[in-house]
PDB file of C-alpha atoms in Angstrom:
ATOM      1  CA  UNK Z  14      55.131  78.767 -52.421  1.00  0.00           C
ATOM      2  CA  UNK Z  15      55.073  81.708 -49.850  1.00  0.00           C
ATOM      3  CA  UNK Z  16      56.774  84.609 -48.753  1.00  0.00           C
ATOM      4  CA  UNK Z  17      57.610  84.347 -44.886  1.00  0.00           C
ATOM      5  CA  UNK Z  18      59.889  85.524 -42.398  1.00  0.00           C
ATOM      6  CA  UNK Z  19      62.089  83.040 -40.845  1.00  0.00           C
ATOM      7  CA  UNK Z  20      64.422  84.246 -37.690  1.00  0.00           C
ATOM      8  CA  UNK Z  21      63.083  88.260 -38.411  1.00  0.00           C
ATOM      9  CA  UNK Z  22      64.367  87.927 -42.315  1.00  0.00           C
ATOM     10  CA  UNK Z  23      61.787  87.820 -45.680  1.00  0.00           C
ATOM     11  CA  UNK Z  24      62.705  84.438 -47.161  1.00  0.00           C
ATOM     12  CA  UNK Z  25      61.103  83.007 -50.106  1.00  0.00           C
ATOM     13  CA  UNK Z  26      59.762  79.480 -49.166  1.00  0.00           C
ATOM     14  CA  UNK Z  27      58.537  76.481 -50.849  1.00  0.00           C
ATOM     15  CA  UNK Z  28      56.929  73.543 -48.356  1.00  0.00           C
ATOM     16  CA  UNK Z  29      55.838  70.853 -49.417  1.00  0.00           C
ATOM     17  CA  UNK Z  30      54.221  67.738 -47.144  1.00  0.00           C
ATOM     18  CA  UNK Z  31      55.547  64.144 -48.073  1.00  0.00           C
ATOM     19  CA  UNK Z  32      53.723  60.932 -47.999  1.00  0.00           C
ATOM     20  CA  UNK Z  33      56.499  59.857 -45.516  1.00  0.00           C
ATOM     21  CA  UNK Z  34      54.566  61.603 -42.446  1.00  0.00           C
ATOM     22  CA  UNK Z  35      57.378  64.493 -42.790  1.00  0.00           C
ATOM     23  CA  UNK Z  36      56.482  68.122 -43.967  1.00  0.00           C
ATOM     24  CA  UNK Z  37      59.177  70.301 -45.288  1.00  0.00           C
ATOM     25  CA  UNK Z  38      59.980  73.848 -45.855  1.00  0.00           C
ATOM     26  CA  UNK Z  39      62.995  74.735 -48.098  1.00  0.00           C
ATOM     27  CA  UNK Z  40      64.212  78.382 -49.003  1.00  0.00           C
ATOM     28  CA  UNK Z  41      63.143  78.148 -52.911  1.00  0.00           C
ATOM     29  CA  UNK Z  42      65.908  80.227 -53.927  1.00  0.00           C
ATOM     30  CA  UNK Z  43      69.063  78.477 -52.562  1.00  0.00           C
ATOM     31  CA  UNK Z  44      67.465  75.503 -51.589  1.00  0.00           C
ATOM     32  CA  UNK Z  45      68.237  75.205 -47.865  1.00  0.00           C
ATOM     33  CA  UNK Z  46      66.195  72.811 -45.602  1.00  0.00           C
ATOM     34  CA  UNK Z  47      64.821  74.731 -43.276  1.00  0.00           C
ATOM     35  CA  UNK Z  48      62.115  72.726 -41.351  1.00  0.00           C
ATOM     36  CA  UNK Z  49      61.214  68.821 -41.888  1.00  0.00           C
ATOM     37  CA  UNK Z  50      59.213  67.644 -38.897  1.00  0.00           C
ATOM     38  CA  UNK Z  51      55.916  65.151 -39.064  1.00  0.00           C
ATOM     39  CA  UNK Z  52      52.746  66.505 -39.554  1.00  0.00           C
ATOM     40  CA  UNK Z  53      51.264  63.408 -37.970  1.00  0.00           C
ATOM     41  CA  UNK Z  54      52.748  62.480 -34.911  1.00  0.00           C
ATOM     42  CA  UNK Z  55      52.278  58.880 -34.930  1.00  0.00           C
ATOM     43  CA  UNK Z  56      54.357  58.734 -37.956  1.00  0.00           C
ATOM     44  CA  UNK Z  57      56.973  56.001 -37.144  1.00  0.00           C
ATOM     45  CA  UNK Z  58      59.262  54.425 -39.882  1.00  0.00           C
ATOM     46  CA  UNK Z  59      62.271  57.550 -39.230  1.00  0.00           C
ATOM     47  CA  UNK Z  60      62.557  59.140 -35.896  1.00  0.00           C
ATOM     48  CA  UNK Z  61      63.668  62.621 -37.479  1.00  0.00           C
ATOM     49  CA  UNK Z  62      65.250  63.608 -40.496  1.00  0.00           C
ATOM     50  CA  UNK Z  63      68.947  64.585 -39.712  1.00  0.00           C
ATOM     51  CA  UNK Z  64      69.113  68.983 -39.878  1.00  0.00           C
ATOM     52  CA  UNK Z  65      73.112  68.914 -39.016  1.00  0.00           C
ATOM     53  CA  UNK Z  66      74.503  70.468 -42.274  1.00  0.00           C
ATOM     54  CA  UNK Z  67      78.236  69.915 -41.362  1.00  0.00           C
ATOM     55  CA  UNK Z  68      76.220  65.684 -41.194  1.00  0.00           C
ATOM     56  CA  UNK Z  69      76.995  63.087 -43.969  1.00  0.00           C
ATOM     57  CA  UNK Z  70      73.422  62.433 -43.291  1.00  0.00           C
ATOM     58  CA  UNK Z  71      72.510  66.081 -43.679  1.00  0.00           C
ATOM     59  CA  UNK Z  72      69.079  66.104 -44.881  1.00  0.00           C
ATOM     60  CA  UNK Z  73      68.107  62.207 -44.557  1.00  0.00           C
ATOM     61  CA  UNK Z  74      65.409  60.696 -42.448  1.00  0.00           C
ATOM     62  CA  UNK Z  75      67.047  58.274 -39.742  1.00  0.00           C
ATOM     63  CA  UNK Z  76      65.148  55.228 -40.686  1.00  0.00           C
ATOM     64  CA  UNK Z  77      63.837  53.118 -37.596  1.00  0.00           C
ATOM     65  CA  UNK Z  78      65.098  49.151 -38.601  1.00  0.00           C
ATOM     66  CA  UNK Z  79      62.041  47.653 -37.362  1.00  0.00           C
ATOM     67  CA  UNK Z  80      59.674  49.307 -39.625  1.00  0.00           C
ATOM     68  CA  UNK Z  81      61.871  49.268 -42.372  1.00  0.00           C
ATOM     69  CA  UNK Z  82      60.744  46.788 -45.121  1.00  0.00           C
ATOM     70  CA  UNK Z  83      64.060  46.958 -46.730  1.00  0.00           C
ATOM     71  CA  UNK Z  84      65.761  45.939 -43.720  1.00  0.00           C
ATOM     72  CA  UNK Z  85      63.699  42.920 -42.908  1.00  0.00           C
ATOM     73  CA  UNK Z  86      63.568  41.824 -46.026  1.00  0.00           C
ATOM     74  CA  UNK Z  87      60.912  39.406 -48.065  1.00  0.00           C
ATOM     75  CA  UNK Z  88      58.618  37.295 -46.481  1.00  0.00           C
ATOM     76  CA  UNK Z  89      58.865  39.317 -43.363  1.00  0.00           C
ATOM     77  CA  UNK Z  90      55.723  40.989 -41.915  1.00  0.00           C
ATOM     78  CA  UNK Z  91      56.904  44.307 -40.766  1.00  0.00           C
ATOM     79  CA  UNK Z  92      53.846  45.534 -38.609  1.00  0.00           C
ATOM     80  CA  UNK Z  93      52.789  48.671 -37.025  1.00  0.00           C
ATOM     81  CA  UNK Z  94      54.613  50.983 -39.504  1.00  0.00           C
ATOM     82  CA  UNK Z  95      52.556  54.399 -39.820  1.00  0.00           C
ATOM     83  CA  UNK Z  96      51.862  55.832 -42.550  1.00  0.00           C
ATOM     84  CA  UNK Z  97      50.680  53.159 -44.197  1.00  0.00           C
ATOM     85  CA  UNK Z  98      51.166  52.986 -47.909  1.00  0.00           C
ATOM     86  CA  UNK Z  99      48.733  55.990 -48.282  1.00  0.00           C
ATOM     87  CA  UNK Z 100      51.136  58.301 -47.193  1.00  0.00           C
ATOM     88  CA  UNK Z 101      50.269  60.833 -44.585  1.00  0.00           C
ATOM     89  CA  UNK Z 102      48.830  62.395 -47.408  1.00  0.00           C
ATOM     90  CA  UNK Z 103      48.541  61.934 -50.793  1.00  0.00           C
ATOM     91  CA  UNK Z 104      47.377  63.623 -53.744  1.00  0.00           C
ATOM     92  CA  UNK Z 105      44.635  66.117 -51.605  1.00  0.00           C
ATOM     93  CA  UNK Z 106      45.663  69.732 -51.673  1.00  0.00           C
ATOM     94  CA  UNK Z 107      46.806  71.406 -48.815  1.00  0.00           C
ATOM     95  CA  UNK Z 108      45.625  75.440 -48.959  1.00  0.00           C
ATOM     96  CA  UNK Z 109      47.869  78.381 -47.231  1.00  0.00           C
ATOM     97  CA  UNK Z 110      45.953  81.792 -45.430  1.00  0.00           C
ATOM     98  CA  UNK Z 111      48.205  84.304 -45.845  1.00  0.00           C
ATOM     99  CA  UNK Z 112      46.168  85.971 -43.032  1.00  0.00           C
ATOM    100  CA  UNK Z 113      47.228  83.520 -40.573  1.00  0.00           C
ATOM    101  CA  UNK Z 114      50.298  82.148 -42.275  1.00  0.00           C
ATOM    102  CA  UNK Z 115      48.996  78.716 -41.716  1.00  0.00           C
ATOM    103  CA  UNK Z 116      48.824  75.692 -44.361  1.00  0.00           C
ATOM    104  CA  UNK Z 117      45.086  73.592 -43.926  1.00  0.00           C
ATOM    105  CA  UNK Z 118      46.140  69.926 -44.928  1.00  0.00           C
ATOM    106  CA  UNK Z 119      44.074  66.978 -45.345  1.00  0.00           C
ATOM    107  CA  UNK Z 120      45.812  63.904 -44.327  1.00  0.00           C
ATOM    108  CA  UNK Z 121      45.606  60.251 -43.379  1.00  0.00           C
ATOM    109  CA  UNK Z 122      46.267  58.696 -39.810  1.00  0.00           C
ATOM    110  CA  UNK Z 123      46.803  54.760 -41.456  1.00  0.00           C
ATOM    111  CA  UNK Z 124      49.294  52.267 -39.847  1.00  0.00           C
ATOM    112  CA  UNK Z 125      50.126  49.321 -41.516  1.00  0.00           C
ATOM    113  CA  UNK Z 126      51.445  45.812 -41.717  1.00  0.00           C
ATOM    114  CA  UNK Z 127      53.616  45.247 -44.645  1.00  0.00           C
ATOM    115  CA  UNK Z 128      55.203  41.734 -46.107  1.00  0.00           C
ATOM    116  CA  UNK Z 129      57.147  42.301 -49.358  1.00  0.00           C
ATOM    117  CA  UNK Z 130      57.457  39.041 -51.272  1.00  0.00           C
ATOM    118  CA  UNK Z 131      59.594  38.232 -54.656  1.00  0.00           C
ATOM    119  CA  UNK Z 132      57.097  38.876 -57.459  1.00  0.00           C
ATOM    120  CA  UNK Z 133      58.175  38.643 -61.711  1.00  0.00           C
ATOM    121  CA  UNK Z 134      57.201  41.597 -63.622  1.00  0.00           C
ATOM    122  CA  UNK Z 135      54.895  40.805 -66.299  1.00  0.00           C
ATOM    123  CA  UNK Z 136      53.963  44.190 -68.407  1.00  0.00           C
ATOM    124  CA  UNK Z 137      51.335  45.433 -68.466  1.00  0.00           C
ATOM    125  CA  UNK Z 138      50.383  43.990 -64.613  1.00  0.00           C
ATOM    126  CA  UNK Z 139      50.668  45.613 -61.666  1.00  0.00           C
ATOM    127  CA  UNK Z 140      53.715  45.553 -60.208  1.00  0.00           C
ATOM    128  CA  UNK Z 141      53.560  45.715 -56.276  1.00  0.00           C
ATOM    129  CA  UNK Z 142      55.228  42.166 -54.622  1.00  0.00           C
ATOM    130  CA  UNK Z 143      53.506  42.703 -50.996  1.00  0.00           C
ATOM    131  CA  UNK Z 144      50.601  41.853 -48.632  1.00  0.00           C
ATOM    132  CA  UNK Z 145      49.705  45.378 -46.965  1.00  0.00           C
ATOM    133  CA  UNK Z 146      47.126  45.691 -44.171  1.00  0.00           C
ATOM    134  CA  UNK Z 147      45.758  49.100 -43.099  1.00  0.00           C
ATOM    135  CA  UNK Z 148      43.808  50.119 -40.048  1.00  0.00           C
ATOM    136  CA  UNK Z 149      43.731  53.218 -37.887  1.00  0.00           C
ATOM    137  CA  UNK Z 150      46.534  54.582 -36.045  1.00  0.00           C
ATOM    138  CA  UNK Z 151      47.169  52.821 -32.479  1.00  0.00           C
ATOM    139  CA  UNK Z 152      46.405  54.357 -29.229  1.00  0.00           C
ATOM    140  CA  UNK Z 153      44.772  57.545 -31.018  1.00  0.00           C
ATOM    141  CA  UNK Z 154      41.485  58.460 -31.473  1.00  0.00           C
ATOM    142  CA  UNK Z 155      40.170  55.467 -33.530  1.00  0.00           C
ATOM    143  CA  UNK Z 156      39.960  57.172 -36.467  1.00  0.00           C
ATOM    144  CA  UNK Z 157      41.873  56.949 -39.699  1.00  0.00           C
ATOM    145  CA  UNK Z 158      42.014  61.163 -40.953  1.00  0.00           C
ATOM    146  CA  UNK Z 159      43.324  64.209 -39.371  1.00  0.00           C
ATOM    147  CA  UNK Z 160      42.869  67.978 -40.693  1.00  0.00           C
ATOM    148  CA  UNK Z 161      45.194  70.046 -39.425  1.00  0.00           C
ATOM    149  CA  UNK Z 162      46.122  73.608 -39.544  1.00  0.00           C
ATOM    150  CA  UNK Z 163      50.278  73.446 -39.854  1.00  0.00           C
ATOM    151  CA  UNK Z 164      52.623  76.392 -39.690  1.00  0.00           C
ATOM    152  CA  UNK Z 165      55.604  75.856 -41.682  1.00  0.00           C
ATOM    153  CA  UNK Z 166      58.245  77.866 -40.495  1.00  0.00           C
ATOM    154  CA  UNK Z 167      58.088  76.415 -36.982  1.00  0.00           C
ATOM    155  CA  UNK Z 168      57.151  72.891 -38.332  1.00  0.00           C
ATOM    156  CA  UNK Z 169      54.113  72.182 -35.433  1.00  0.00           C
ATOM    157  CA  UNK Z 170      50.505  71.782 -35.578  1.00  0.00           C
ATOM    158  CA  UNK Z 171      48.534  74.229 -34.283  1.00  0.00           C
ATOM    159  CA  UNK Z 172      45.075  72.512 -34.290  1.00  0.00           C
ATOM    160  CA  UNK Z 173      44.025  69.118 -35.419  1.00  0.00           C
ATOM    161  CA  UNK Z 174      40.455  67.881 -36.403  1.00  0.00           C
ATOM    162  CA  UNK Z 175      39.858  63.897 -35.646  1.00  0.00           C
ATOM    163  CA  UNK Z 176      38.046  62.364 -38.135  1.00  0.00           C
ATOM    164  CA  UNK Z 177      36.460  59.015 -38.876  1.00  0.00           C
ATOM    165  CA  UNK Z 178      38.599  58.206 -42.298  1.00  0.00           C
ATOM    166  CA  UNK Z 179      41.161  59.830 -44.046  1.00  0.00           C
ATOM    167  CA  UNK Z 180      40.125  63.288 -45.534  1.00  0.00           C
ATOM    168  CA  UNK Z 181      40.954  62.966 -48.750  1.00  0.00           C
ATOM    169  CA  UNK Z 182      39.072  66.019 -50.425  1.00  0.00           C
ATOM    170  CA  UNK Z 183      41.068  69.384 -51.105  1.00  0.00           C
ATOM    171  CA  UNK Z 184      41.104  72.240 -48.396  1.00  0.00           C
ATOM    172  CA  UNK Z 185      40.056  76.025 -49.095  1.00  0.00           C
ATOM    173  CA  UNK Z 186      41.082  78.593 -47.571  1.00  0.00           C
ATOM    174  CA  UNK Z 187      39.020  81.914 -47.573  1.00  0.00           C
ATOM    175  CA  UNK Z 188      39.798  85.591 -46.515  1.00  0.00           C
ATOM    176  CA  UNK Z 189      37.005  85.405 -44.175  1.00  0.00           C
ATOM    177  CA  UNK Z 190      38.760  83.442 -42.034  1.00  0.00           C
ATOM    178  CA  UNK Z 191      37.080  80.275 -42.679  1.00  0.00           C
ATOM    179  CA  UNK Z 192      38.296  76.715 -44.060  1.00  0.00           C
ATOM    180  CA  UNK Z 193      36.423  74.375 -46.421  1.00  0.00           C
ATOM    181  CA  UNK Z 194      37.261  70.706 -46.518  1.00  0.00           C
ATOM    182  CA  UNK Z 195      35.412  67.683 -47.707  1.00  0.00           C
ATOM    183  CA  UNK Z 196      34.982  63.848 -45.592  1.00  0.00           C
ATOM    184  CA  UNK Z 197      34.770  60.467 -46.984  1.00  0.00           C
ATOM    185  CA  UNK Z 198      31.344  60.182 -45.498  1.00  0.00           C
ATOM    186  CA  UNK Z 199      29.966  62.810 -47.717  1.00  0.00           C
ATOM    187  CA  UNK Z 200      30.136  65.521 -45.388  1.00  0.00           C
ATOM    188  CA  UNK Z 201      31.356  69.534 -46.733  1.00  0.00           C
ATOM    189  CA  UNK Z 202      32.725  71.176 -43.726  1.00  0.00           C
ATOM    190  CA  UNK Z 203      33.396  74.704 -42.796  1.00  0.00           C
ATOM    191  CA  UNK Z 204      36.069  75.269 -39.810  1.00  0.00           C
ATOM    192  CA  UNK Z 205      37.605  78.396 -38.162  1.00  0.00           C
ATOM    193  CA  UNK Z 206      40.829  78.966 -39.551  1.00  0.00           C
ATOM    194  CA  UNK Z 207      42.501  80.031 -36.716  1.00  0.00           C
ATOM    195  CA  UNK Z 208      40.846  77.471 -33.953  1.00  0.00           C
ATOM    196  CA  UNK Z 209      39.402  74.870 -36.022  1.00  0.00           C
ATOM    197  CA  UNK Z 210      36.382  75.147 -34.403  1.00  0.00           C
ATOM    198  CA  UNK Z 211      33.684  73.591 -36.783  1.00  0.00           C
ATOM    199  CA  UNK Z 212      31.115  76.217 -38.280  1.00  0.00           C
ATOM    200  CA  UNK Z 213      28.901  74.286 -40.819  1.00  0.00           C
ATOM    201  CA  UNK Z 214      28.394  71.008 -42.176  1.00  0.00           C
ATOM    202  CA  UNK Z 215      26.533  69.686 -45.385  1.00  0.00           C
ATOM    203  CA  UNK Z 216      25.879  65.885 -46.332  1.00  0.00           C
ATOM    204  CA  UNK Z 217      26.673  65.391 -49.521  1.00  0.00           C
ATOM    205  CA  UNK Z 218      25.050  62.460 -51.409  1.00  0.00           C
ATOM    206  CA  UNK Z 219      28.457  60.973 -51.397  1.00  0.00           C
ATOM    207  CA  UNK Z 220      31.807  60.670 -50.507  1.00  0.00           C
ATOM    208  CA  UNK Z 221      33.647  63.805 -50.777  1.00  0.00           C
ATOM    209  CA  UNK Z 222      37.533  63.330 -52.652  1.00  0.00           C
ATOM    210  CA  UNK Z 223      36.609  66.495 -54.532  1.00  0.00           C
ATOM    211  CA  UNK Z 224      38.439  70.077 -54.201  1.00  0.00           C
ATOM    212  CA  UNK Z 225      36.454  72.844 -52.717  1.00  0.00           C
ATOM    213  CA  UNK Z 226      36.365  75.608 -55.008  1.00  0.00           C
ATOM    214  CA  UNK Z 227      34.919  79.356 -54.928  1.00  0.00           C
ATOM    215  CA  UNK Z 228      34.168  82.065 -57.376  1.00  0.00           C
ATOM    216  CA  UNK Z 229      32.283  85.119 -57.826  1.00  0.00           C
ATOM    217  CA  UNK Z 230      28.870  85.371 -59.593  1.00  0.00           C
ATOM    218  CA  UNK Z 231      26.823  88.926 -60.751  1.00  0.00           C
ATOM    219  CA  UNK Z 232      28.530  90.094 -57.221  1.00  0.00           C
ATOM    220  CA  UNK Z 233      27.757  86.828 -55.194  1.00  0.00           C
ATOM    221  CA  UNK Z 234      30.095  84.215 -54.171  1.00  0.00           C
ATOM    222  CA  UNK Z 235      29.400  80.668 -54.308  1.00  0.00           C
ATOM    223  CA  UNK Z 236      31.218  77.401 -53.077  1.00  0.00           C
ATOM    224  CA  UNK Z 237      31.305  74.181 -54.629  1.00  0.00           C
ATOM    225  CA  UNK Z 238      32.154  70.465 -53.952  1.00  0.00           C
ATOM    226  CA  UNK Z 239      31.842  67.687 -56.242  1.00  0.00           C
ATOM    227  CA  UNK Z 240      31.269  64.454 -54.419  1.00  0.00           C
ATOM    228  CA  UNK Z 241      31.710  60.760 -55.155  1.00  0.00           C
ATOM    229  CA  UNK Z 242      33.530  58.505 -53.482  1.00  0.00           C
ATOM    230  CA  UNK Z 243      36.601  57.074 -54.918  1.00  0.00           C
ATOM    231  CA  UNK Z 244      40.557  57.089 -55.042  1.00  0.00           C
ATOM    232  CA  UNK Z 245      42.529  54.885 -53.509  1.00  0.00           C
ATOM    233  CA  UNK Z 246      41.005  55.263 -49.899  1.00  0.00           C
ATOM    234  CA  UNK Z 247      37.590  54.757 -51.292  1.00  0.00           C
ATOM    235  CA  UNK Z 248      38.506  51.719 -53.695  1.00  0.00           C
ATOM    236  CA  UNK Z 249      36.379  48.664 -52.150  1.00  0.00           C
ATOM    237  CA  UNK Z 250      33.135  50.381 -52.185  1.00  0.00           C
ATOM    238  CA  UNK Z 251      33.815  52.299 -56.027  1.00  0.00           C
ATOM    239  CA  UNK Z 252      34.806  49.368 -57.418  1.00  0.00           C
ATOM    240  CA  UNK Z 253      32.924  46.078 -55.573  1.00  0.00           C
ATOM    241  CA  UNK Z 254      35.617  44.632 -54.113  1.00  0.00           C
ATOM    242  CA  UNK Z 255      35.753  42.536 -51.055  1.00  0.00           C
ATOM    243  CA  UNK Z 256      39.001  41.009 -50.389  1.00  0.00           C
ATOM    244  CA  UNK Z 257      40.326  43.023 -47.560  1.00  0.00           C
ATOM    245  CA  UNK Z 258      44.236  42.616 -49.022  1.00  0.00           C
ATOM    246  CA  UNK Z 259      42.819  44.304 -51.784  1.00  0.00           C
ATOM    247  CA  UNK Z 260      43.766  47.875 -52.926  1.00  0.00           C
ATOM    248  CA  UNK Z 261      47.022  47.681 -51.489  1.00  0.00           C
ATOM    249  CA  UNK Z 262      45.396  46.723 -47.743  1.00  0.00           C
ATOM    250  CA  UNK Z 263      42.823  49.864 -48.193  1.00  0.00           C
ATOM    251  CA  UNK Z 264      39.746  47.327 -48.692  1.00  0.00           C
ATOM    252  CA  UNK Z 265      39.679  46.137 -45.595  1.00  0.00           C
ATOM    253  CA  UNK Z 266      41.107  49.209 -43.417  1.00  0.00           C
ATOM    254  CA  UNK Z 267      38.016  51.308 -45.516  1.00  0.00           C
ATOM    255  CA  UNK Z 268      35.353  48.862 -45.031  1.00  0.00           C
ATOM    256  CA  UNK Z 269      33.389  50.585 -42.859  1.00  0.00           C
ATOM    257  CA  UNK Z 270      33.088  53.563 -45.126  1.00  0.00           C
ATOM    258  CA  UNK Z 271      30.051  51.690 -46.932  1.00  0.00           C
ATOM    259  CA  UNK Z 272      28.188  52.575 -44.047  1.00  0.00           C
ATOM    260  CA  UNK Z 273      28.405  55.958 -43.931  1.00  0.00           C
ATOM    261  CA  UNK Z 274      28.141  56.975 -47.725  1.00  0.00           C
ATOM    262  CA  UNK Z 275      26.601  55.675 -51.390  1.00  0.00           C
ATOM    263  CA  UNK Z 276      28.486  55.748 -54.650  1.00  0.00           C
ATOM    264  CA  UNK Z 277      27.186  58.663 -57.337  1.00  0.00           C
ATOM    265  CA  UNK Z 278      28.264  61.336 -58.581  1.00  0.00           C
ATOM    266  CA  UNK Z 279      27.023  65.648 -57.924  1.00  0.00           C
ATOM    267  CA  UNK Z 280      28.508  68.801 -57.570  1.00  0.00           C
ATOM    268  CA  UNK Z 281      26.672  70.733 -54.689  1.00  0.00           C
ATOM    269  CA  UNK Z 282      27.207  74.720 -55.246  1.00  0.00           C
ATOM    270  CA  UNK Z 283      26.273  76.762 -51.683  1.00  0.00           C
ATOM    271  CA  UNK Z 284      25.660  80.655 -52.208  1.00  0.00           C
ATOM    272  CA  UNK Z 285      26.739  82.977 -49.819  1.00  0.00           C
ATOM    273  CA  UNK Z 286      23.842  84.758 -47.864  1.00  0.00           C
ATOM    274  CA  UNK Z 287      23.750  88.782 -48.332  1.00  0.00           C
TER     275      UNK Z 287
END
C-alpha cells in the first residue's frame, strides 16, 4: 500500500505482483486498475491484460492459445510457457523506498513445459494431474532469477539483476539508499537502490529463502538473514529427491543448485560499522 501521485493527483494505491508474470496497481479506494504490465518480460501465456474500460474484457489478460493448458487440453504437452508453475514470483516479499518510489521484487525467470492429464482425487493426496518441466527462460541470460527494482505507477523496470536461480528470499529496503536481498546459493546481497549496482555480498552457509530484517540495538543497527535452503524452488536438494518431474518439474530445473549450496540451518546478524 502507498501513497503516490498518478497523472499530478495524490492517489492512494495498492500493487500487488501476480504469479502470472503481470504486476498491478489499483487505486485502493475505488478500485480502479490503473497499471497491469509484466514484471518479467519473457512472460508469455497473455500478451497484455485488456485496460479498455468501455471492453467486455476490461480488466482480463488476453490469453495466448498456444500456451494455454486449458485450450489444448489433456495429454497435450504445452511447451515453452513462462512463468512456469512458480509464478514470476511467489510467496518472497517485495519491499517499497518511499525515497525512490520504487518496489525491490524478488522473482523467478522459469519457463515450462506443461501436460495436464485426467487424475481421480483421492483425499488426503495431492491433487495436481500434470507432468511439468522447468528450466530457465529462453534466449535470456541463462539464468532462472531476476531482482528488479519496479515502479508501479508507470508499470516498467528500471533495473534488473541476473541471477543464477530464482531469488526467492525477501527484499529490504533501507533509508540509506541501499537494498538487501538473499540468493539460493547462500549469498546476502546489498545493492544500490537506485542503480542496482551491487555493494556487498556475504556467503551464507546455505541457501537463502529467508526475509532480510533490521532493527536497532543500544543505538546500533543490525541486519539479519536466516538461511537454509528450501521451498518449493529448493525442494530436490531439502528433501532427497531425484526424479527430475518431481516437485511439480522444480527437481530437475533446480538441480544444479546442489552445487552451489549445503542444507542447514543459521541466522547470520551483520552490525553496522560506526
Amino acid at each position: 500500500l502507498t501513497d503516490q501521485k498518478v497523472d499530478g493527483k495524490d492517489r492512494p494505491l495498492l500493487t500487488h505482483f501476480d504469479r502470472n508474470g503481470f504486476g498491478y496497481t489499483l487505486d485502493r479506494a475505488t478500485g480502479e486498475l490503473l497499471v497491469a504490465e509484466k514484471f518479467d518480460p519473457v512472460v508469455n501465456w497473455a500478451t497484455k491484460v485488456d485496460m479498455e474500460k468501455g471492453s467486455k474484457n476490461y480488466g482480463r489478460p488476453l490469453v495466448v492459445a498456444k500456451y494455454s493448458t486449458e485450450q489444448n487440453g489433456e495429454d497435450t504437452n504445452s511447451k515453452g510457457i513462462c512463468p512456469a508453475a512458480l509464478g514470476t514470483k511467489d510467496q518472497q516479499p517485495a519491499a517499497f523506498s518511499p525515497k525512490t518510489n520504487l518496489f525491490y521484487v524478488p522473482t523467478n525467470h522459469v519457463c515450462m513445459d506443461y501436460e495436464p492429464f485426467r487424475v481421480s482425487y483421492t483425499p488426503g493426496q495431492p491433487y495436481v494431474g500434470a507432468t511439468l518441466a522447468m528450466y530457465p527462460a529462453p534466449n535470456s541470460h541463462g539464468g532462472m532469477g531476476n531482482f528488479i527494482a519496479w515502479d508501479g505507477v508507470k508499470g516498467k523496470i528500471v533495473w534488473s539483476n541476473a541471477e543464477q536461480f530464482s531469488v526467492w528470499s525477501g527484499a529490504l529496503a533501507t533509508a540509506g539508499d541501499v537494498v538487501f536481498y538473499g540468493t539460493l546459493e547462500g549469498y546476502l546481497k546489498a545493492v544500490d537502490s537506485k542503480s542496482g549496482k551491487e555493494l556487498y555480498k556475504f556467503k551464507t552457509p546455505s541457501g537463502i529463502i529467508g526475509n532480510v530484517m533490521t532493527y536497532q540495538h543500544k543505538g546500533k543497527q543490525f541486519v539479519g538473514i536466516l538461511s537454509g535452503v528450501g521451498g518449493w524452488a529448493g525442494i530436490g536438494l531439502a528433501a532427497g529427491l531425484t526424479d527430475p518431474n518431481a516437485g511439480l518439474g522444480a527437481v530437475g530445473g533446480y538441480a544444479a543448485l546442489s552445487n552451489y549450496t549445503n542444507l542447514g540451518g543459521q541466522l547470520t546478524v551483520f552490525a553496522l560499522p560506526n
